[in-house]
């Protein structure tokens, strides 16, 4: 059976951040690091990374888009992008190391934060100014400042197909294939519509839908698509429960929850896309 993989999106990344905080990492001091796959470190070099991160205290952990941001004592910030298969494991040092654990941070309390990544696409950035990495990101869709009017101001000027626009991290941060498909179904909007063609009513519906599906994903601790090891699980090794709440994503040939039409799969902007052809008709 083909392994179902997808990049963690806002609910999955926020779940990981919440787990890291619950594990007590804020205030903990990093006393050393091991880099077992140097390409995981995008900057600086792995040797300098290990030197600079030593004796740094974690002052805060937050999410920006799909990035996990560790604010450290002194001028540095550690940013982690999980990509397709990245995971963070908080373990005791006597736990045997997996061959897929490529970076290990050693903490003063004797625990280790290990980065596990079967595909080796995930990246670490140790930077003085995090805006160099995340400054291009668009607004956070669950921030109070992200209103329907803000979405309208952004969307009305865009002569782009709607789904690729919503996946563009410089337009809105944190959305990916799952939650875009779900939001468009919720709003009853076809993914191939031109963004500039949306009415005020449709934009308000889309705004509500984006917030709804993301909040649902957060409540359910993210979406785990299958039982295979590369699929998403939290730092606490919990699988997301949101798969059972999905309305169209990877429900090809199943009945729509709203109208009983058969869910179809199509390709939009080179991405597999799931729609209800009845609920999400193209505007005439």
PDB file of C-alpha atoms in Angstrom:
ATOM      1  CA  UNK A   1       0.000   0.000   0.000  1.00  0.00           C
ATOM      2  CA  UNK A   2       1.312   3.438  -0.877  1.00  0.00           C
ATOM      3  CA  UNK A   3       2.350   5.477   2.158  1.00  0.00           C
ATOM      4  CA  UNK A   4       0.195   8.569   2.633  1.00  0.00           C
ATOM      5  CA  UNK A   5       2.433  11.549   3.313  1.00  0.00           C
ATOM      6  CA  UNK A   6       1.818  15.254   3.603  1.00  0.00           C
ATOM      7  CA  UNK A   7       3.706  18.188   4.983  1.00  0.00           C
ATOM      8  CA  UNK A   8       2.599  19.230   8.473  1.00  0.00           C
ATOM      9  CA  UNK A   9       0.426  22.316   8.303  1.00  0.00           C
ATOM     10  CA  UNK A  10      -0.580  24.910  10.892  1.00  0.00           C
ATOM     11  CA  UNK A  11      -2.556  22.570  13.206  1.00  0.00           C
ATOM     12  CA  UNK A  12       0.168  19.907  13.214  1.00  0.00           C
ATOM     13  CA  UNK A  13       3.005  22.374  13.799  1.00  0.00           C
ATOM     14  CA  UNK A  14       1.087  24.169  16.545  1.00  0.00           C
ATOM     15  CA  UNK A  15       0.378  20.815  18.209  1.00  0.00           C
ATOM     16  CA  UNK A  16       4.119  20.134  18.254  1.00  0.00           C
ATOM     17  CA  UNK A  17       4.820  23.573  19.739  1.00  0.00           C
ATOM     18  CA  UNK A  18       2.214  22.946  22.432  1.00  0.00           C
ATOM     19  CA  UNK A  19       3.811  19.583  23.252  1.00  0.00           C
ATOM     20  CA  UNK A  20       7.273  21.130  23.497  1.00  0.00           C
ATOM     21  CA  UNK A  21       5.978  23.703  25.942  1.00  0.00           C
ATOM     22  CA  UNK A  22       4.155  21.042  27.962  1.00  0.00           C
ATOM     23  CA  UNK A  23       7.376  19.007  28.161  1.00  0.00           C
ATOM     24  CA  UNK A  24       9.026  21.915  29.968  1.00  0.00           C
ATOM     25  CA  UNK A  25      11.513  23.053  27.332  1.00  0.00           C
ATOM     26  CA  UNK A  26      10.973  26.731  28.043  1.00  0.00           C
ATOM     27  CA  UNK A  27      13.692  27.657  30.524  1.00  0.00           C
ATOM     28  CA  UNK A  28      15.756  24.548  29.757  1.00  0.00           C
ATOM     29  CA  UNK A  29      19.419  24.921  28.773  1.00  0.00           C
ATOM     30  CA  UNK A  30      21.035  23.184  25.802  1.00  0.00           C
ATOM     31  CA  UNK A  31      24.398  21.798  26.927  1.00  0.00           C
ATOM     32  CA  UNK A  32      25.445  20.261  23.628  1.00  0.00           C
ATOM     33  CA  UNK A  33      24.404  19.119  20.178  1.00  0.00           C
ATOM     34  CA  UNK A  34      25.160  16.331  17.728  1.00  0.00           C
ATOM     35  CA  UNK A  35      24.623  16.680  13.993  1.00  0.00           C
ATOM     36  CA  UNK A  36      24.564  13.291  12.304  1.00  0.00           C
ATOM     37  CA  UNK A  37      23.370  14.495   8.895  1.00  0.00           C
ATOM     38  CA  UNK A  38      25.068  17.866   8.216  1.00  0.00           C
ATOM     39  CA  UNK A  39      22.687  18.844   5.408  1.00  0.00           C
ATOM     40  CA  UNK A  40      19.905  19.181   7.989  1.00  0.00           C
ATOM     41  CA  UNK A  41      21.628  22.379   9.143  1.00  0.00           C
ATOM     42  CA  UNK A  42      20.963  25.068   6.548  1.00  0.00           C
ATOM     43  CA  UNK A  43      23.016  27.627   8.368  1.00  0.00           C
ATOM     44  CA  UNK A  44      25.589  27.979   9.769  1.00  0.00           C
ATOM     45  CA  UNK A  45      27.891  24.957   9.235  1.00  0.00           C
ATOM     46  CA  UNK A  46      27.175  21.986  11.483  1.00  0.00           C
ATOM     47  CA  UNK A  47      30.377  22.598  13.506  1.00  0.00           C
ATOM     48  CA  UNK A  48      29.556  26.243  14.142  1.00  0.00           C
ATOM     49  CA  UNK A  49      25.942  25.267  14.872  1.00  0.00           C
ATOM     50  CA  UNK A  50      27.090  22.937  17.659  1.00  0.00           C
ATOM     51  CA  UNK A  51      29.394  25.606  19.091  1.00  0.00           C
ATOM     52  CA  UNK A  52      26.867  28.444  19.003  1.00  0.00           C
ATOM     53  CA  UNK A  53      23.905  26.541  20.424  1.00  0.00           C
ATOM     54  CA  UNK A  54      25.813  25.228  23.447  1.00  0.00           C
ATOM     55  CA  UNK A  55      24.727  26.755  26.784  1.00  0.00           C
ATOM     56  CA  UNK A  56      21.763  28.521  25.209  1.00  0.00           C
ATOM     57  CA  UNK A  57      18.573  28.708  27.261  1.00  0.00           C
ATOM     58  CA  UNK A  58      15.204  28.307  25.540  1.00  0.00           C
ATOM     59  CA  UNK A  59      13.292  31.472  26.395  1.00  0.00           C
ATOM     60  CA  UNK A  60      10.222  30.785  24.260  1.00  0.00           C
ATOM     61  CA  UNK A  61       8.831  28.394  21.652  1.00  0.00           C
ATOM     62  CA  UNK A  62       6.378  29.587  19.034  1.00  0.00           C
ATOM     63  CA  UNK A  63       5.065  28.888  15.562  1.00  0.00           C
ATOM     64  CA  UNK A  64       5.250  31.078  12.488  1.00  0.00           C
ATOM     65  CA  UNK A  65       3.549  29.558   9.479  1.00  0.00           C
ATOM     66  CA  UNK A  66       4.928  26.028   9.261  1.00  0.00           C
ATOM     67  CA  UNK A  67       8.127  26.897  11.154  1.00  0.00           C
ATOM     68  CA  UNK A  68       8.862  26.044  14.788  1.00  0.00           C
ATOM     69  CA  UNK A  69      10.787  28.935  16.350  1.00  0.00           C
ATOM     70  CA  UNK A  70      12.933  28.523  19.462  1.00  0.00           C
ATOM     71  CA  UNK A  71      13.880  31.891  20.940  1.00  0.00           C
ATOM     72  CA  UNK A  72      17.213  31.408  22.709  1.00  0.00           C
ATOM     73  CA  UNK A  73      19.167  33.405  25.250  1.00  0.00           C
ATOM     74  CA  UNK A  74      21.529  35.820  23.556  1.00  0.00           C
ATOM     75  CA  UNK A  75      21.035  36.870  19.956  1.00  0.00           C
ATOM     76  CA  UNK A  76      20.221  33.500  18.368  1.00  0.00           C
ATOM     77  CA  UNK A  77      16.980  31.851  17.285  1.00  0.00           C
ATOM     78  CA  UNK A  78      16.582  28.233  16.171  1.00  0.00           C
ATOM     79  CA  UNK A  79      14.042  27.703  13.391  1.00  0.00           C
ATOM     80  CA  UNK A  80      12.939  24.217  12.353  1.00  0.00           C
ATOM     81  CA  UNK A  81      10.968  23.317   9.246  1.00  0.00           C
ATOM     82  CA  UNK A  82       9.780  19.710   9.389  1.00  0.00           C
ATOM     83  CA  UNK A  83       9.028  19.366   5.661  1.00  0.00           C
ATOM     84  CA  UNK A  84       7.460  15.991   4.762  1.00  0.00           C
ATOM     85  CA  UNK A  85       8.615  13.542   7.449  1.00  0.00           C
ATOM     86  CA  UNK A  86      10.333  15.544  10.174  1.00  0.00           C
ATOM     87  CA  UNK A  87       9.490  14.758  13.795  1.00  0.00           C
ATOM     88  CA  UNK A  88      10.774  15.921  17.160  1.00  0.00           C
ATOM     89  CA  UNK A  89      11.192  13.360  19.940  1.00  0.00           C
ATOM     90  CA  UNK A  90      11.748  14.322  23.605  1.00  0.00           C
ATOM     91  CA  UNK A  91      13.453  11.281  25.118  1.00  0.00           C
ATOM     92  CA  UNK A  92      15.739  10.049  27.845  1.00  0.00           C
ATOM     93  CA  UNK A  93      19.382   9.617  26.765  1.00  0.00           C
ATOM     94  CA  UNK A  94      19.326   5.836  27.289  1.00  0.00           C
ATOM     95  CA  UNK A  95      16.742   5.386  24.544  1.00  0.00           C
ATOM     96  CA  UNK A  96      18.418   3.729  21.524  1.00  0.00           C
ATOM     97  CA  UNK A  97      19.028   6.102  18.631  1.00  0.00           C
ATOM     98  CA  UNK A  98      17.175   5.505  15.386  1.00  0.00           C
ATOM     99  CA  UNK A  99      19.158   5.690  12.160  1.00  0.00           C
ATOM    100  CA  UNK A 100      16.763   8.443  11.068  1.00  0.00           C
ATOM    101  CA  UNK A 101      17.566  10.757  13.998  1.00  0.00           C
ATOM    102  CA  UNK A 102      19.840  13.340  12.409  1.00  0.00           C
ATOM    103  CA  UNK A 103      20.161  16.103  15.024  1.00  0.00           C
ATOM    104  CA  UNK A 104      20.233  15.637  18.806  1.00  0.00           C
ATOM    105  CA  UNK A 105      20.083  18.503  21.286  1.00  0.00           C
ATOM    106  CA  UNK A 106      21.242  17.611  24.799  1.00  0.00           C
ATOM    107  CA  UNK A 107      19.595  19.455  27.676  1.00  0.00           C
ATOM    108  CA  UNK A 108      20.762  20.169  31.199  1.00  0.00           C
ATOM    109  CA  UNK A 109      17.956  18.067  32.667  1.00  0.00           C
ATOM    110  CA  UNK A 110      19.493  15.013  30.938  1.00  0.00           C
ATOM    111  CA  UNK A 111      16.742  14.751  28.328  1.00  0.00           C
ATOM    112  CA  UNK A 112      17.343  14.983  24.589  1.00  0.00           C
ATOM    113  CA  UNK A 113      15.391  16.575  21.762  1.00  0.00           C
ATOM    114  CA  UNK A 114      15.957  14.414  18.699  1.00  0.00           C
ATOM    115  CA  UNK A 115      15.056  15.310  15.129  1.00  0.00           C
ATOM    116  CA  UNK A 116      13.815  12.250  13.248  1.00  0.00           C
ATOM    117  CA  UNK A 117      13.426  12.581   9.478  1.00  0.00           C
ATOM    118  CA  UNK A 118      13.212   9.571   7.167  1.00  0.00           C
ATOM    119  CA  UNK A 119      13.282  11.624   3.952  1.00  0.00           C
ATOM    120  CA  UNK A 120      15.990  14.055   5.184  1.00  0.00           C
ATOM    121  CA  UNK A 121      14.145  17.094   3.820  1.00  0.00           C
ATOM    122  CA  UNK A 122      13.711  18.894   7.153  1.00  0.00           C
ATOM    123  CA  UNK A 123      15.947  21.873   7.926  1.00  0.00           C
ATOM    124  CA  UNK A 124      17.390  23.706  10.951  1.00  0.00           C
ATOM    125  CA  UNK A 125      18.355  27.389  10.830  1.00  0.00           C
ATOM    126  CA  UNK A 126      20.346  29.064  13.619  1.00  0.00           C
ATOM    127  CA  UNK A 127      20.090  32.787  12.946  1.00  0.00           C
ATOM    128  CA  UNK A 128      20.401  36.138  14.681  1.00  0.00           C
ATOM    129  CA  UNK A 129      17.446  37.597  12.789  1.00  0.00           C
ATOM    130  CA  UNK A 130      14.579  35.126  12.212  1.00  0.00           C
ATOM    131  CA  UNK A 131      12.973  37.521   9.731  1.00  0.00           C
ATOM    132  CA  UNK A 132      15.645  36.497   7.225  1.00  0.00           C
ATOM    133  CA  UNK A 133      13.936  33.099   7.115  1.00  0.00           C
ATOM    134  CA  UNK A 134      10.301  33.854   7.925  1.00  0.00           C
ATOM    135  CA  UNK A 135       9.982  37.515   6.931  1.00  0.00           C
ATOM    136  CA  UNK A 136       8.365  36.611   3.613  1.00  0.00           C
ATOM    137  CA  UNK A 137       5.432  34.839   5.243  1.00  0.00           C
ATOM    138  CA  UNK A 138       1.927  36.193   4.931  1.00  0.00           C
ATOM    139  CA  UNK A 139      -0.513  36.819   7.791  1.00  0.00           C
ATOM    140  CA  UNK A 140      -1.399  34.180  10.362  1.00  0.00           C
ATOM    141  CA  UNK A 141      -4.935  32.990   9.549  1.00  0.00           C
ATOM    142  CA  UNK A 142      -5.939  32.530  13.202  1.00  0.00           C
ATOM    143  CA  UNK A 143      -4.575  35.870  14.391  1.00  0.00           C
ATOM    144  CA  UNK A 144      -7.241  38.387  15.499  1.00  0.00           C
ATOM    145  CA  UNK A 145      -5.862  40.818  12.921  1.00  0.00           C
ATOM    146  CA  UNK A 146      -6.704  38.425  10.074  1.00  0.00           C
ATOM    147  CA  UNK A 147     -10.237  39.570   9.375  1.00  0.00           C
ATOM    148  CA  UNK A 148     -12.494  39.016   6.388  1.00  0.00           C
ATOM    149  CA  UNK A 149     -11.704  42.577   5.311  1.00  0.00           C
ATOM    150  CA  UNK A 150      -7.963  41.851   5.389  1.00  0.00           C
ATOM    151  CA  UNK A 151      -8.544  38.751   3.282  1.00  0.00           C
ATOM    152  CA  UNK A 152     -10.659  40.771   0.858  1.00  0.00           C
ATOM    153  CA  UNK A 153      -7.984  43.454   0.555  1.00  0.00           C
ATOM    154  CA  UNK A 154      -5.429  40.790  -0.325  1.00  0.00           C
ATOM    155  CA  UNK A 155      -7.546  38.606  -2.548  1.00  0.00           C
ATOM    156  CA  UNK A 156      -9.339  41.106  -4.754  1.00  0.00           C
ATOM    157  CA  UNK A 157      -6.120  42.247  -6.409  1.00  0.00           C
ATOM    158  CA  UNK A 158      -4.872  38.758  -7.203  1.00  0.00           C
ATOM    159  CA  UNK A 159      -5.380  37.438 -10.699  1.00  0.00           C
ATOM    160  CA  UNK A 160      -4.410  33.924  -9.727  1.00  0.00           C
ATOM    161  CA  UNK A 161      -6.263  30.663  -9.439  1.00  0.00           C
ATOM    162  CA  UNK A 162      -7.625  30.385  -5.917  1.00  0.00           C
ATOM    163  CA  UNK A 163      -6.105  27.152  -4.635  1.00  0.00           C
ATOM    164  CA  UNK A 164      -2.478  27.911  -5.643  1.00  0.00           C
ATOM    165  CA  UNK A 165      -2.906  31.355  -4.102  1.00  0.00           C
ATOM    166  CA  UNK A 166      -4.080  29.923  -0.776  1.00  0.00           C
ATOM    167  CA  UNK A 167      -1.125  27.519  -0.778  1.00  0.00           C
ATOM    168  CA  UNK A 168       1.302  30.416  -1.300  1.00  0.00           C
ATOM    169  CA  UNK A 169       2.933  30.969   2.094  1.00  0.00           C
ATOM    170  CA  UNK A 170       3.592  34.611   1.268  1.00  0.00           C
ATOM    171  CA  UNK A 171      -0.176  35.113   0.913  1.00  0.00           C
ATOM    172  CA  UNK A 172      -1.346  33.245   4.025  1.00  0.00           C
ATOM    173  CA  UNK A 173       1.027  31.393   6.344  1.00  0.00           C
ATOM    174  CA  UNK A 174       0.394  27.826   7.486  1.00  0.00           C
ATOM    175  CA  UNK A 175      -2.168  26.522   5.005  1.00  0.00           C
ATOM    176  CA  UNK A 176      -1.396  23.387   3.017  1.00  0.00           C
ATOM    177  CA  UNK A 177      -3.150  20.923   0.764  1.00  0.00           C
ATOM    178  CA  UNK A 178      -5.435  19.370   3.363  1.00  0.00           C
ATOM    179  CA  UNK A 179      -6.838  22.492   4.971  1.00  0.00           C
ATOM    180  CA  UNK A 180      -7.160  24.401   1.684  1.00  0.00           C
ATOM    181  CA  UNK A 181      -9.270  21.593   0.196  1.00  0.00           C
ATOM    182  CA  UNK A 182     -11.352  21.444   3.372  1.00  0.00           C
ATOM    183  CA  UNK A 183     -11.839  25.222   3.566  1.00  0.00           C
ATOM    184  CA  UNK A 184     -12.893  25.481  -0.083  1.00  0.00           C
ATOM    185  CA  UNK A 185     -15.429  22.687   0.427  1.00  0.00           C
ATOM    186  CA  UNK A 186     -16.718  24.385   3.576  1.00  0.00           C
ATOM    187  CA  UNK A 187     -17.104  27.676   1.680  1.00  0.00           C
ATOM    188  CA  UNK A 188     -18.595  25.919  -1.390  1.00  0.00           C
ATOM    189  CA  UNK A 189     -16.025  27.492  -3.722  1.00  0.00           C
ATOM    190  CA  UNK A 190     -14.304  25.758  -6.640  1.00  0.00           C
ATOM    191  CA  UNK A 191     -10.487  25.707  -6.346  1.00  0.00           C
ATOM    192  CA  UNK A 192     -10.051  26.809  -9.971  1.00  0.00           C
ATOM    193  CA  UNK A 193     -11.915  30.081  -9.518  1.00  0.00           C
ATOM    194  CA  UNK A 194      -9.853  33.196 -10.106  1.00  0.00           C
ATOM    195  CA  UNK A 195      -9.285  34.899  -6.758  1.00  0.00           C
ATOM    196  CA  UNK A 196     -10.360  38.285  -8.100  1.00  0.00           C
ATOM    197  CA  UNK A 197     -13.749  36.838  -9.116  1.00  0.00           C
ATOM    198  CA  UNK A 198     -14.918  36.181  -5.551  1.00  0.00           C
ATOM    199  CA  UNK A 199     -17.782  38.274  -4.256  1.00  0.00           C
ATOM    200  CA  UNK A 200     -17.795  39.895  -0.802  1.00  0.00           C
ATOM    201  CA  UNK A 201     -20.161  37.175   0.408  1.00  0.00           C
ATOM    202  CA  UNK A 202     -17.847  34.439  -0.893  1.00  0.00           C
ATOM    203  CA  UNK A 203     -14.782  36.040   0.697  1.00  0.00           C
ATOM    204  CA  UNK A 204     -16.546  36.183   4.068  1.00  0.00           C
ATOM    205  CA  UNK A 205     -17.531  32.528   3.662  1.00  0.00           C
ATOM    206  CA  UNK A 206     -13.958  31.602   2.779  1.00  0.00           C
ATOM    207  CA  UNK A 207     -12.596  33.487   5.795  1.00  0.00           C
ATOM    208  CA  UNK A 208     -15.011  31.681   8.116  1.00  0.00           C
ATOM    209  CA  UNK A 209     -14.145  28.353   6.491  1.00  0.00           C
ATOM    210  CA  UNK A 210     -10.379  28.806   6.840  1.00  0.00           C
ATOM    211  CA  UNK A 211     -10.743  29.631  10.534  1.00  0.00           C
ATOM    212  CA  UNK A 212     -13.185  26.773  11.113  1.00  0.00           C
ATOM    213  CA  UNK A 213     -11.111  23.988   9.547  1.00  0.00           C
ATOM    214  CA  UNK A 214      -7.897  25.162  11.210  1.00  0.00           C
ATOM    215  CA  UNK A 215      -9.512  25.382  14.646  1.00  0.00           C
ATOM    216  CA  UNK A 216     -11.013  21.933  14.124  1.00  0.00           C
ATOM    217  CA  UNK A 217      -7.597  20.588  13.158  1.00  0.00           C
ATOM    218  CA  UNK A 218      -6.049  22.109  16.282  1.00  0.00           C
ATOM    219  CA  UNK A 219      -8.769  20.671  18.504  1.00  0.00           C
ATOM    220  CA  UNK A 220      -8.105  17.230  17.020  1.00  0.00           C
ATOM    221  CA  UNK A 221      -4.300  17.545  17.419  1.00  0.00           C
ATOM    222  CA  UNK A 222      -3.735  17.601  13.667  1.00  0.00           C
ATOM    223  CA  UNK A 223      -4.296  15.137  10.847  1.00  0.00           C
ATOM    224  CA  UNK A 224      -2.544  11.771  10.666  1.00  0.00           C
ATOM    225  CA  UNK A 225      -3.351  10.151   7.323  1.00  0.00           C
ATOM    226  CA  UNK A 226      -2.132   6.609   7.922  1.00  0.00           C
ATOM    227  CA  UNK A 227      -0.429   4.175  10.273  1.00  0.00           C
ATOM    228  CA  UNK A 228       2.985   4.281   8.590  1.00  0.00           C
ATOM    229  CA  UNK A 229       5.947   5.602  10.559  1.00  0.00           C
ATOM    230  CA  UNK A 230       6.519   8.687   8.355  1.00  0.00           C
ATOM    231  CA  UNK A 231       3.041  10.029   9.089  1.00  0.00           C
ATOM    232  CA  UNK A 232       2.466  12.859  11.515  1.00  0.00           C
ATOM    233  CA  UNK A 233       2.554  12.331  15.248  1.00  0.00           C
ATOM    234  CA  UNK A 234       3.159  14.846  18.002  1.00  0.00           C
ATOM    235  CA  UNK A 235       6.144  15.116  20.331  1.00  0.00           C
ATOM    236  CA  UNK A 236       4.050  13.183  22.834  1.00  0.00           C
ATOM    237  CA  UNK A 237       3.739  10.494  20.118  1.00  0.00           C
ATOM    238  CA  UNK A 238       0.020  11.057  19.711  1.00  0.00           C
ATOM    239  CA  UNK A 239      -1.573  10.696  16.294  1.00  0.00           C
ATOM    240  CA  UNK A 240      -3.858  13.451  15.094  1.00  0.00           C
ATOM    241  CA  UNK A 241      -7.564  12.641  15.182  1.00  0.00           C
ATOM    242  CA  UNK A 242      -8.664  15.009  12.425  1.00  0.00           C
ATOM    243  CA  UNK A 243      -8.665  12.442   9.631  1.00  0.00           C
ATOM    244  CA  UNK A 244     -12.145  11.288  10.648  1.00  0.00           C
ATOM    245  CA  UNK A 245     -13.433  14.875  10.343  1.00  0.00           C
ATOM    246  CA  UNK A 246     -12.238  15.477   6.769  1.00  0.00           C
ATOM    247  CA  UNK A 247     -15.031  16.223   4.332  1.00  0.00           C
ATOM    248  CA  UNK A 248     -13.281  15.886   0.956  1.00  0.00           C
ATOM    249  CA  UNK A 249      -9.518  15.486   1.302  1.00  0.00           C
ATOM    250  CA  UNK A 250      -8.556  11.994   0.050  1.00  0.00           C
ATOM    251  CA  UNK A 251     -12.211  10.929   0.034  1.00  0.00           C
ATOM    252  CA  UNK A 252     -12.244  10.291  -3.725  1.00  0.00           C
ATOM    253  CA  UNK A 253     -15.324   8.311  -4.870  1.00  0.00           C
ATOM    254  CA  UNK A 254     -17.027   8.642  -1.483  1.00  0.00           C
ATOM    255  CA  UNK A 255     -20.274  10.582  -0.981  1.00  0.00           C
ATOM    256  CA  UNK A 256     -20.152  14.250  -0.066  1.00  0.00           C
ATOM    257  CA  UNK A 257     -21.203  14.829   3.549  1.00  0.00           C
ATOM    258  CA  UNK A 258     -23.442  17.693   2.439  1.00  0.00           C
ATOM    259  CA  UNK A 259     -25.189  16.587  -0.754  1.00  0.00           C
ATOM    260  CA  UNK A 260     -24.220  12.916  -1.310  1.00  0.00           C
ATOM    261  CA  UNK A 261     -22.602  13.652  -4.688  1.00  0.00           C
ATOM    262  CA  UNK A 262     -19.420  11.682  -5.289  1.00  0.00           C
ATOM    263  CA  UNK A 263     -16.191  13.406  -4.286  1.00  0.00           C
ATOM    264  CA  UNK A 264     -13.787  13.813  -7.191  1.00  0.00           C
ATOM    265  CA  UNK A 265     -10.028  14.178  -7.396  1.00  0.00           C
ATOM    266  CA  UNK A 266      -8.430  16.580  -9.852  1.00  0.00           C
ATOM    267  CA  UNK A 267      -5.064  18.275 -10.253  1.00  0.00           C
ATOM    268  CA  UNK A 268      -4.904  22.021  -9.633  1.00  0.00           C
ATOM    269  CA  UNK A 269      -1.569  23.790  -9.818  1.00  0.00           C
ATOM    270  CA  UNK A 270       0.204  20.414  -9.833  1.00  0.00           C
ATOM    271  CA  UNK A 271      -1.425  19.465  -6.534  1.00  0.00           C
ATOM    272  CA  UNK A 272      -3.904  16.678  -5.973  1.00  0.00           C
ATOM    273  CA  UNK A 273      -7.213  18.364  -5.141  1.00  0.00           C
ATOM    274  CA  UNK A 274     -10.509  17.014  -3.841  1.00  0.00           C
ATOM    275  CA  UNK A 275     -13.876  18.606  -4.459  1.00  0.00           C
ATOM    276  CA  UNK A 276     -17.574  17.961  -4.458  1.00  0.00           C
ATOM    277  CA  UNK A 277     -18.648  18.739  -8.069  1.00  0.00           C
ATOM    278  CA  UNK A 278     -22.141  19.667  -6.895  1.00  0.00           C
ATOM    279  CA  UNK A 279     -21.331  21.855  -3.894  1.00  0.00           C
ATOM    280  CA  UNK A 280     -18.320  23.512  -5.540  1.00  0.00           C
ATOM    281  CA  UNK A 281     -19.523  24.254  -9.047  1.00  0.00           C
ATOM    282  CA  UNK A 282     -17.585  26.717 -11.179  1.00  0.00           C
ATOM    283  CA  UNK A 283     -19.400  30.023 -11.410  1.00  0.00           C
ATOM    284  CA  UNK A 284     -21.059  30.477 -14.791  1.00  0.00           C
TER     285      UNK A 284
END
